[in-house]
mmCIF file of C-alpha atoms in Angstrom:
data_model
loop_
_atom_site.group_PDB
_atom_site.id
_atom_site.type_symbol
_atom_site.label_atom_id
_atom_site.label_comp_id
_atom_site.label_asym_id
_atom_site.label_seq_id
_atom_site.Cartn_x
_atom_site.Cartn_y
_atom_site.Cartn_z
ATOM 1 C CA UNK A 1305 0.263 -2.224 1.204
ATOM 2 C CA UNK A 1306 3.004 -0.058 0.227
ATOM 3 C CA UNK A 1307 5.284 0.158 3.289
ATOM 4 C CA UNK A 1308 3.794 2.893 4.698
ATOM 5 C CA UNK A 1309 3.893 4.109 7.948
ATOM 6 C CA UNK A 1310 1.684 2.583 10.690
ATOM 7 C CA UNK A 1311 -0.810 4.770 10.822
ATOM 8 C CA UNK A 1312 -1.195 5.291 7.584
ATOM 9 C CA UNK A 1313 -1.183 1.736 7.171
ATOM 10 C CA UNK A 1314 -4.435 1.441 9.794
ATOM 11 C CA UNK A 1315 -6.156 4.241 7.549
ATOM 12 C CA UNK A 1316 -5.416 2.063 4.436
ATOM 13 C CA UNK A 1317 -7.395 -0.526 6.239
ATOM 14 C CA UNK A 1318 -10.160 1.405 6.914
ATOM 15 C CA UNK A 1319 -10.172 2.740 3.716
ATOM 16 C CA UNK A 1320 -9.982 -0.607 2.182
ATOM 17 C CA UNK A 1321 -13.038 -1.798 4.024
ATOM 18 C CA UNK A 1322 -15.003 1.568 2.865
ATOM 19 C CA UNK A 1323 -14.517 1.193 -0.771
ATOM 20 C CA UNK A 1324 -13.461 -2.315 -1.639
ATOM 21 C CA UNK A 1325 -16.990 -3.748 -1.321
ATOM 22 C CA UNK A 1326 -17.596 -5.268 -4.793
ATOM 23 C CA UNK A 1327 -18.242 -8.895 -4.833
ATOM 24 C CA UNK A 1328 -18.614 -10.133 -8.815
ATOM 25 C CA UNK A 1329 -15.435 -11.864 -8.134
ATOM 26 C CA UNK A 1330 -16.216 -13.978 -5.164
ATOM 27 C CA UNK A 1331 -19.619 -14.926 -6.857
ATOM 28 C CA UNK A 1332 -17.942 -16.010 -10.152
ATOM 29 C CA UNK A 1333 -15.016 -18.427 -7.681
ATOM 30 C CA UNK A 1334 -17.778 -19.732 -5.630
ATOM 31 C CA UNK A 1335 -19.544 -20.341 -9.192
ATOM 32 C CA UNK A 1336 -16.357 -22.466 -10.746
ATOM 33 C CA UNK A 1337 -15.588 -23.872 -7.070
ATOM 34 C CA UNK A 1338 -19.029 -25.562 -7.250
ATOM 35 C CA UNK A 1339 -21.303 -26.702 -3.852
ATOM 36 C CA UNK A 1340 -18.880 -29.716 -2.602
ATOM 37 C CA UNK A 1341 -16.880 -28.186 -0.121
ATOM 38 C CA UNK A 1342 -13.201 -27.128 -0.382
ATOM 39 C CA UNK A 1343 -10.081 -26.618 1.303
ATOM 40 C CA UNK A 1344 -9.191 -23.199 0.213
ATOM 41 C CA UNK A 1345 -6.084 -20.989 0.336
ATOM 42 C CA UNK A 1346 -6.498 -17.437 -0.264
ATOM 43 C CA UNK A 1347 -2.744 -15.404 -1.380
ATOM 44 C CA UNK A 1348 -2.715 -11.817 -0.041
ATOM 45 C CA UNK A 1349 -6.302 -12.230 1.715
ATOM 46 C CA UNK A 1350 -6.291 -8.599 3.419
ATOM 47 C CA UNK A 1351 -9.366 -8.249 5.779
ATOM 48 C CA UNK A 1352 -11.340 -10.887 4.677
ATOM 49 C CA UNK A 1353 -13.604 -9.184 1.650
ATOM 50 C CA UNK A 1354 -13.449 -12.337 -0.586
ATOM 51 C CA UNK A 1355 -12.153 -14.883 2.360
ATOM 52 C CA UNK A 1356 -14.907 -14.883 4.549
ATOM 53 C CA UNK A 1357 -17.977 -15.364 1.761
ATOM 54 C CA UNK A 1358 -16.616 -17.767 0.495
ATOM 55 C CA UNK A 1359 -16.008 -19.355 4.219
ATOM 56 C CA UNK A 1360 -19.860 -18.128 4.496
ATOM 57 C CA UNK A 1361 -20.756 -20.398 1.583
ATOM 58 C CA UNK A 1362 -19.221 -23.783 3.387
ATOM 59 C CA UNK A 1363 -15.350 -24.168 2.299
ATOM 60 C CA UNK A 1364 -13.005 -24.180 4.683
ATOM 61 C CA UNK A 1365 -10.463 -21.306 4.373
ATOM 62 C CA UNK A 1366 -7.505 -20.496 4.912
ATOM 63 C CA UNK A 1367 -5.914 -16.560 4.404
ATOM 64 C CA UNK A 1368 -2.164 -15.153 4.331
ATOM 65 C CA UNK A 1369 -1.270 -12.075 4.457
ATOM 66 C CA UNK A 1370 1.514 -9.637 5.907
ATOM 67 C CA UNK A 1371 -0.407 -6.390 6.909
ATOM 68 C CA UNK A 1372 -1.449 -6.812 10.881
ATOM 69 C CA UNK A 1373 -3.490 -3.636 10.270
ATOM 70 C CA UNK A 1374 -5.989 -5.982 7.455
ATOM 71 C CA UNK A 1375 -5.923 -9.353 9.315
ATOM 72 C CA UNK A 1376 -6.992 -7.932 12.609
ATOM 73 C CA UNK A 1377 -10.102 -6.891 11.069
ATOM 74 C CA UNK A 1378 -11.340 -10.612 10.374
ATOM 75 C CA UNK A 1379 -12.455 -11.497 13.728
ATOM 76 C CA UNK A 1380 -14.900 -8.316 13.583
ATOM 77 C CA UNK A 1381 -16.668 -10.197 10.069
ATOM 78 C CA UNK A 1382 -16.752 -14.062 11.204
ATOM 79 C CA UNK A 1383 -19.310 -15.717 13.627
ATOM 80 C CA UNK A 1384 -18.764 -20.143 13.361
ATOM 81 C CA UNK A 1385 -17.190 -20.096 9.641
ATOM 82 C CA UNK A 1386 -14.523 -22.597 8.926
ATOM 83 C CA UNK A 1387 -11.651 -19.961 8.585
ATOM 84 C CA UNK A 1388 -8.559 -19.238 9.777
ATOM 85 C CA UNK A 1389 -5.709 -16.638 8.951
ATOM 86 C CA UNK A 1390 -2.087 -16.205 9.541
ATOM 87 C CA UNK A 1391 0.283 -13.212 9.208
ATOM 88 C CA UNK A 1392 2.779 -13.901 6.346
ATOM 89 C CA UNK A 1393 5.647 -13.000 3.787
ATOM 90 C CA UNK A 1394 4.031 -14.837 0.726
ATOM 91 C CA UNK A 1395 7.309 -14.754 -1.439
ATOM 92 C CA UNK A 1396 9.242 -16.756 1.165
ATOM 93 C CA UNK A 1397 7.274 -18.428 3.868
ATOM 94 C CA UNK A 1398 5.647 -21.777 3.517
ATOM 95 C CA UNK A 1399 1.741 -22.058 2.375
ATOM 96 C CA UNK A 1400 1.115 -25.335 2.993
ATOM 97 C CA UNK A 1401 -0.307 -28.322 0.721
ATOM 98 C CA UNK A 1402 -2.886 -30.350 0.280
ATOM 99 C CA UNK A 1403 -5.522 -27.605 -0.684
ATOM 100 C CA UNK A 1404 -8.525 -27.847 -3.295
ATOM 101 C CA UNK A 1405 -7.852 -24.369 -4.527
ATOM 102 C CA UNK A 1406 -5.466 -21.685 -4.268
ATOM 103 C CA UNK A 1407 -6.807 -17.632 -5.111
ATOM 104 C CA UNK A 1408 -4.235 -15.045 -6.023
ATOM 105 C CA UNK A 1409 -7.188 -12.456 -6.867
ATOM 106 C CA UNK A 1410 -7.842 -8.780 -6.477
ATOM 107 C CA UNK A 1411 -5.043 -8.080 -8.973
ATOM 108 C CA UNK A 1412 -2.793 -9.610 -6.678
ATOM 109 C CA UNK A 1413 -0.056 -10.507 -8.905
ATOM 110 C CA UNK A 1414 0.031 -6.917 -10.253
ATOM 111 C CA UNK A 1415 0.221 -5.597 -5.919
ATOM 112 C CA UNK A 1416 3.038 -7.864 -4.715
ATOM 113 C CA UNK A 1417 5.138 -6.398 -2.473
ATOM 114 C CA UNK A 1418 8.574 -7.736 -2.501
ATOM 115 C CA UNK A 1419 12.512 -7.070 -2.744
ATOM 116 C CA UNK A 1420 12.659 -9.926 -5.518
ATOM 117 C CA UNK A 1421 13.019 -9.573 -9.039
ATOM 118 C CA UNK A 1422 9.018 -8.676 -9.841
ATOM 119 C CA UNK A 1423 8.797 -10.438 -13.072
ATOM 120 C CA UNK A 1424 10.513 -13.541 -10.733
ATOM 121 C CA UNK A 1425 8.103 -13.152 -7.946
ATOM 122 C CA UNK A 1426 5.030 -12.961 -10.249
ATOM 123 C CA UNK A 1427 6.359 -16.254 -11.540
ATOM 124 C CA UNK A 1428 7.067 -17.722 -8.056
ATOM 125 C CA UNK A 1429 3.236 -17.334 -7.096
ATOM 126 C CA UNK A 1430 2.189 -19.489 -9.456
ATOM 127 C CA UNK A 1431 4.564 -22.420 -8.983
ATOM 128 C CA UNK A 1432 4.008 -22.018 -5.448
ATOM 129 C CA UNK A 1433 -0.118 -21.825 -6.181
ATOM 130 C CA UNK A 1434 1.009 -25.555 -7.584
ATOM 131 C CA UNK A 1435 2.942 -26.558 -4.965
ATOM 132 C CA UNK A 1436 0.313 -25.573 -2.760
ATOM 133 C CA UNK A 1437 -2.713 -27.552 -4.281
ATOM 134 C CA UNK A 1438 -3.540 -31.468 -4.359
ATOM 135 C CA UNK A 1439 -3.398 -33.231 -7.646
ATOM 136 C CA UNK A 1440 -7.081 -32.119 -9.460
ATOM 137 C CA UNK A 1441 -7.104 -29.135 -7.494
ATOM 138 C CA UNK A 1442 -7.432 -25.788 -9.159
ATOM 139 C CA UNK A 1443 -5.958 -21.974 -9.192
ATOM 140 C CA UNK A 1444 -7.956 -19.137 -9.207
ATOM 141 C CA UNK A 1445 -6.245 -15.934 -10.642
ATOM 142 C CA UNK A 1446 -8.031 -12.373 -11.622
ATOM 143 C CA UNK A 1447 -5.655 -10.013 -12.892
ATOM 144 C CA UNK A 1448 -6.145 -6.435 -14.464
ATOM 145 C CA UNK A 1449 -5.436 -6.937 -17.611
ATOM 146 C CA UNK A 1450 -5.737 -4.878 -21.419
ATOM 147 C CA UNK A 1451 -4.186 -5.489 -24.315
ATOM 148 C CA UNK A 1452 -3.152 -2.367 -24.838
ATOM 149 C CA UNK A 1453 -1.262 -1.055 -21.615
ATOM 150 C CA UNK A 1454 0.891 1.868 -23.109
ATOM 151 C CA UNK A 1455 -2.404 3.478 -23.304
ATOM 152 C CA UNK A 1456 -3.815 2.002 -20.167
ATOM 153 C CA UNK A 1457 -1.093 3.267 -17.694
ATOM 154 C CA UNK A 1458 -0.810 6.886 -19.591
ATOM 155 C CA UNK A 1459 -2.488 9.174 -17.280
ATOM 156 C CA UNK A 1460 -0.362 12.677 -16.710
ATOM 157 C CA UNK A 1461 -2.784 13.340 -13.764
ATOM 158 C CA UNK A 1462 -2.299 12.155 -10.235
ATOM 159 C CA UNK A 1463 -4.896 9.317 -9.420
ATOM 160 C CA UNK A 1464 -6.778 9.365 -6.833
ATOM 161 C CA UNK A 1465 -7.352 5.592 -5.436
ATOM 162 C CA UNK A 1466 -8.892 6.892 -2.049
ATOM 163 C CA UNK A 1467 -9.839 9.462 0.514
ATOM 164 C CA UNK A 1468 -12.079 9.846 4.125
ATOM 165 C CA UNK A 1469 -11.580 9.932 7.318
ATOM 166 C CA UNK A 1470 -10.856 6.711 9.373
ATOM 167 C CA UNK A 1471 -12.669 5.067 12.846
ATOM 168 C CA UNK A 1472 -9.845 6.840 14.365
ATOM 169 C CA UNK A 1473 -10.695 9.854 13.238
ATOM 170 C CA UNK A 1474 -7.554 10.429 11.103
ATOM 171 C CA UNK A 1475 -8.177 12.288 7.336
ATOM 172 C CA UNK A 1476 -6.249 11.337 4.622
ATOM 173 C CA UNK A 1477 -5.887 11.029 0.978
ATOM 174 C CA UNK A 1478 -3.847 8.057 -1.432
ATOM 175 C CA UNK A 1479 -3.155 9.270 -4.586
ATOM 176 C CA UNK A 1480 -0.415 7.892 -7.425
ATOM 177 C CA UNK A 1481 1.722 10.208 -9.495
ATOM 178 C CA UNK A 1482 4.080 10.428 -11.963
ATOM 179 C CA UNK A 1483 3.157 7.177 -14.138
ATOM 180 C CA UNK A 1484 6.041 6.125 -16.276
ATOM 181 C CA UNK A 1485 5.243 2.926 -18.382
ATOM 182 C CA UNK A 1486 7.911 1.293 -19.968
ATOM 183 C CA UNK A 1487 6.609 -1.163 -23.032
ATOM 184 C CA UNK A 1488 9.691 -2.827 -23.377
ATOM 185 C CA UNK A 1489 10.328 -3.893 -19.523
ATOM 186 C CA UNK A 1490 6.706 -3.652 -18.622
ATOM 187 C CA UNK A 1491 7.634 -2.099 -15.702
ATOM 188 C CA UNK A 1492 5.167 0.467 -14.455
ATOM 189 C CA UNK A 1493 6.783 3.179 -12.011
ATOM 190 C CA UNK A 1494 5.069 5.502 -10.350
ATOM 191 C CA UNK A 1495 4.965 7.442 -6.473
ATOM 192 C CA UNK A 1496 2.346 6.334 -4.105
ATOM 193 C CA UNK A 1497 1.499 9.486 -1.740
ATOM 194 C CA UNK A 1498 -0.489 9.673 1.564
ATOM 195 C CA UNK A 1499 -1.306 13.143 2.682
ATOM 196 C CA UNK A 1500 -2.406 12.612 6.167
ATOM 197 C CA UNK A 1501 -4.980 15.104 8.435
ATOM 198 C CA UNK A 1502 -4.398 13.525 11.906
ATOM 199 C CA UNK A 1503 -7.267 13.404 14.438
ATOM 200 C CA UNK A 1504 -4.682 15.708 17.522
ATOM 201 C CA UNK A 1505 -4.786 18.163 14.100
ATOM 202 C CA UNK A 1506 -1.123 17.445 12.897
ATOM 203 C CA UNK A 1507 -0.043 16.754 9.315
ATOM 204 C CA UNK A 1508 1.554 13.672 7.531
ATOM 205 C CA UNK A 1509 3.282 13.111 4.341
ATOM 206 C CA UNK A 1510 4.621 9.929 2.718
ATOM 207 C CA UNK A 1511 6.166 9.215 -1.011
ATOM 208 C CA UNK A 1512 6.741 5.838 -1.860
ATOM 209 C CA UNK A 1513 8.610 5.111 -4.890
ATOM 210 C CA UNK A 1514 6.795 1.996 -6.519
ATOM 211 C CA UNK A 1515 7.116 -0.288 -9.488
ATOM 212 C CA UNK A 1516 5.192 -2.928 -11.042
ATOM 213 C CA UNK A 1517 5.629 -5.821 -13.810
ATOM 214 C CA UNK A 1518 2.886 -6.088 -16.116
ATOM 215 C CA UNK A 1519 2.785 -9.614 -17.435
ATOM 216 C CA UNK A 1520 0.820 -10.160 -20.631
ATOM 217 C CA UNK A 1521 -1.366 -12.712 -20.912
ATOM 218 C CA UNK A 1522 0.896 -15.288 -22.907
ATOM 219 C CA UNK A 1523 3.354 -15.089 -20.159
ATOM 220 C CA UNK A 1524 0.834 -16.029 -17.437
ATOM 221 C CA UNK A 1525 -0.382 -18.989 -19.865
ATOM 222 C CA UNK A 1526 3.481 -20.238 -19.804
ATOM 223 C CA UNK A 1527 3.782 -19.720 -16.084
ATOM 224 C CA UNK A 1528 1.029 -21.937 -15.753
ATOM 225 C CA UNK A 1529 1.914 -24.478 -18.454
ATOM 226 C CA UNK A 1530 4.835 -24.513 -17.008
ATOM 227 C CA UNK A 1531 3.887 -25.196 -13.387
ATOM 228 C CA UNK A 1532 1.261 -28.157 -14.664
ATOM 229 C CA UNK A 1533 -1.649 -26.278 -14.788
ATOM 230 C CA UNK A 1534 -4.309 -26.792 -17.873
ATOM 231 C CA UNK A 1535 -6.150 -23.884 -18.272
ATOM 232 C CA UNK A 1536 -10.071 -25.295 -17.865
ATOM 233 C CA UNK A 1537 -11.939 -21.658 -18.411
ATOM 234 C CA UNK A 1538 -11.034 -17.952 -19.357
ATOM 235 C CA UNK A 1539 -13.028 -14.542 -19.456
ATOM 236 C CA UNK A 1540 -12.428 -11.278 -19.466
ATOM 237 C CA UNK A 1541 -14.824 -10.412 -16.914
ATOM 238 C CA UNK A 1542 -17.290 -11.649 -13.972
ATOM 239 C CA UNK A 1543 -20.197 -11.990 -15.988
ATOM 240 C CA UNK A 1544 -17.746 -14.671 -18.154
ATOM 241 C CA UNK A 1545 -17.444 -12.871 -21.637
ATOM 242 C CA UNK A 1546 -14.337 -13.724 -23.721
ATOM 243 C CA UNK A 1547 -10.994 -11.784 -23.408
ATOM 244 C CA UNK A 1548 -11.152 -8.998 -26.004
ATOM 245 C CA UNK A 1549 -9.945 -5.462 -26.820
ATOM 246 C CA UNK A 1550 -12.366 -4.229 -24.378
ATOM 247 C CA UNK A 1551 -10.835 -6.417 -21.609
ATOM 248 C CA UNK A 1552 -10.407 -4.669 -18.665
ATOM 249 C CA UNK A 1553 -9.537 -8.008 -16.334
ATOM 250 C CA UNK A 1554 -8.662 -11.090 -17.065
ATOM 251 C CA UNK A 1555 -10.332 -14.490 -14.823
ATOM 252 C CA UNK A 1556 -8.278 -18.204 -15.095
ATOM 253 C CA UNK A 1557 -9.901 -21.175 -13.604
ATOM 254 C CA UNK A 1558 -7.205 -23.793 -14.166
ATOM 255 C CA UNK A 1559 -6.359 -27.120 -12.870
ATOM 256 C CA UNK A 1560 -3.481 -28.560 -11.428
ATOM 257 C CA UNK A 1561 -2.327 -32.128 -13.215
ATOM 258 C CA UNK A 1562 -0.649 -34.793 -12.315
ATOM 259 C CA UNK A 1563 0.756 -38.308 -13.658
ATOM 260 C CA UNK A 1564 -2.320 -40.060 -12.694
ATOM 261 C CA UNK A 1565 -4.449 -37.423 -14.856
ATOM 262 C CA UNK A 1566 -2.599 -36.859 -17.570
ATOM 263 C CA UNK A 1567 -2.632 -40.249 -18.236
ATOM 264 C CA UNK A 1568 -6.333 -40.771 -17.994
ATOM 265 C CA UNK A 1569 -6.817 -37.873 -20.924
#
């Protein structure tokens, strides 16, 4: 997730799979994808939490990601779904075409990990979310989202995101420190620390210096203009109530056009 070292990166797993158990989102996509069965691409699908319901409910998926440590854990969730998963740098290997919809969810575009320009690569996802999907086929994007993040990112106390004790018997802790928000950038920065209690008894510490583009809301509506999507619904949450100050997440069900439906509106 955060370059980490391996075994902190097969704790981060774990821990993943321990607390990331919410499923509002993957009930509101398999909502807006509708019964009719779907070739879908999931961006940055981890070990499966959202991929393999919605495999479960009859589409057939398909999941990239570049952590070894998440992907292996698919096998161990699957019995006959239609679902397959491949081990990839999203920002510059291929994703293939043809599909009915394309997910960047989970905050995705908010976690990318990449040497590119952030603002660039946050961009790049959604032309390649376009490039990715047939003609009438649709993107599916949840991002964290306020309109107020000066105050949202403010926090002079080290976060928590996680702690427990892994199947290998390996303690450890994830916290983030230091938040610096920039509102003129929109660049968050901040260090991302594992303190590590290792099953033999040994000790292991790792800072990771970390920075992420916020994108407001307009921006995301001109990537997607931009990449011929129209925008077909919008909430700010999973129970689909409108975007306001109390947004804490923004949902975009849009659909890709192309000459043959433009000119049929």
């Amino acid at each position: 997730m955060y370059n980490e070292k391996d075994i902190i990166a097969q704790w981060n797993a774990d821990m993943y799979d321990l607390n990331e158990t919410y499923t509002d989102d993957v009930e509101l996509a398999l909502m807006l994808m509708g019964t009719t069965p779907k070739k879908v691409l999931e961006i940055a699908c981890g070990s499966g939490r959202f991929a393999v319901p919605v495999a479960r409910a009859g589409h057939d998926v398909t999941g990239l990601d570049f952590d070894e440590y998440m992907l292996e854990r698919i096998a161990h969730k699957i019995t006959n779904e239609k679902i397959k998963w491949h081990k990839a740098d999203v920002i510059y290997d291929d994703w293939g075409t043809g599909f009915d919809v394309v997910t960047l969810g989970a905050n995705f575009l908010f976690n990318i990990i990449s040497d590119m320009n952030y603002e660039q690569a946050q961009k790049l996802m959604i032309q390649k979310s376009a490039d990715a999907l047939a003609v009438g086929g649709h993107i599916f994007v949840d991002y964290a989202y306020s309109q107020y993040p000066e105050k949202w990112f403010y926090n002079p106390n080290p976060i928590i995101v996680w702690e427990g004790t892994d199947s290998h018997g390996n303690f450890g802790k994830m916290s983030l420190l230091d938040n610096v928000y920039d509102t003129e950038s929109r660049m968050l920065r901040f260090i991302c620390r594992f303190d590590m209690i290792l099953a033999d008894g040994s000790t292991l510490e790792q800072e990771i210096p970390s920075e992420k583009h916020f994108a407001l809301l307009e921006q995301i509506h001109k990537w997607l203009d931009e990449a011929g999507f129209v925008i077909e619904q919008e909430c700010g949450d999973y129970q689909g109530h409108p975007i306001s100050e109390m947004t804490n997440r923004v949902i975009i069900w849009a659909r890709k056009m192309g000459k043959e439906l433009i000119a049929s509106l």
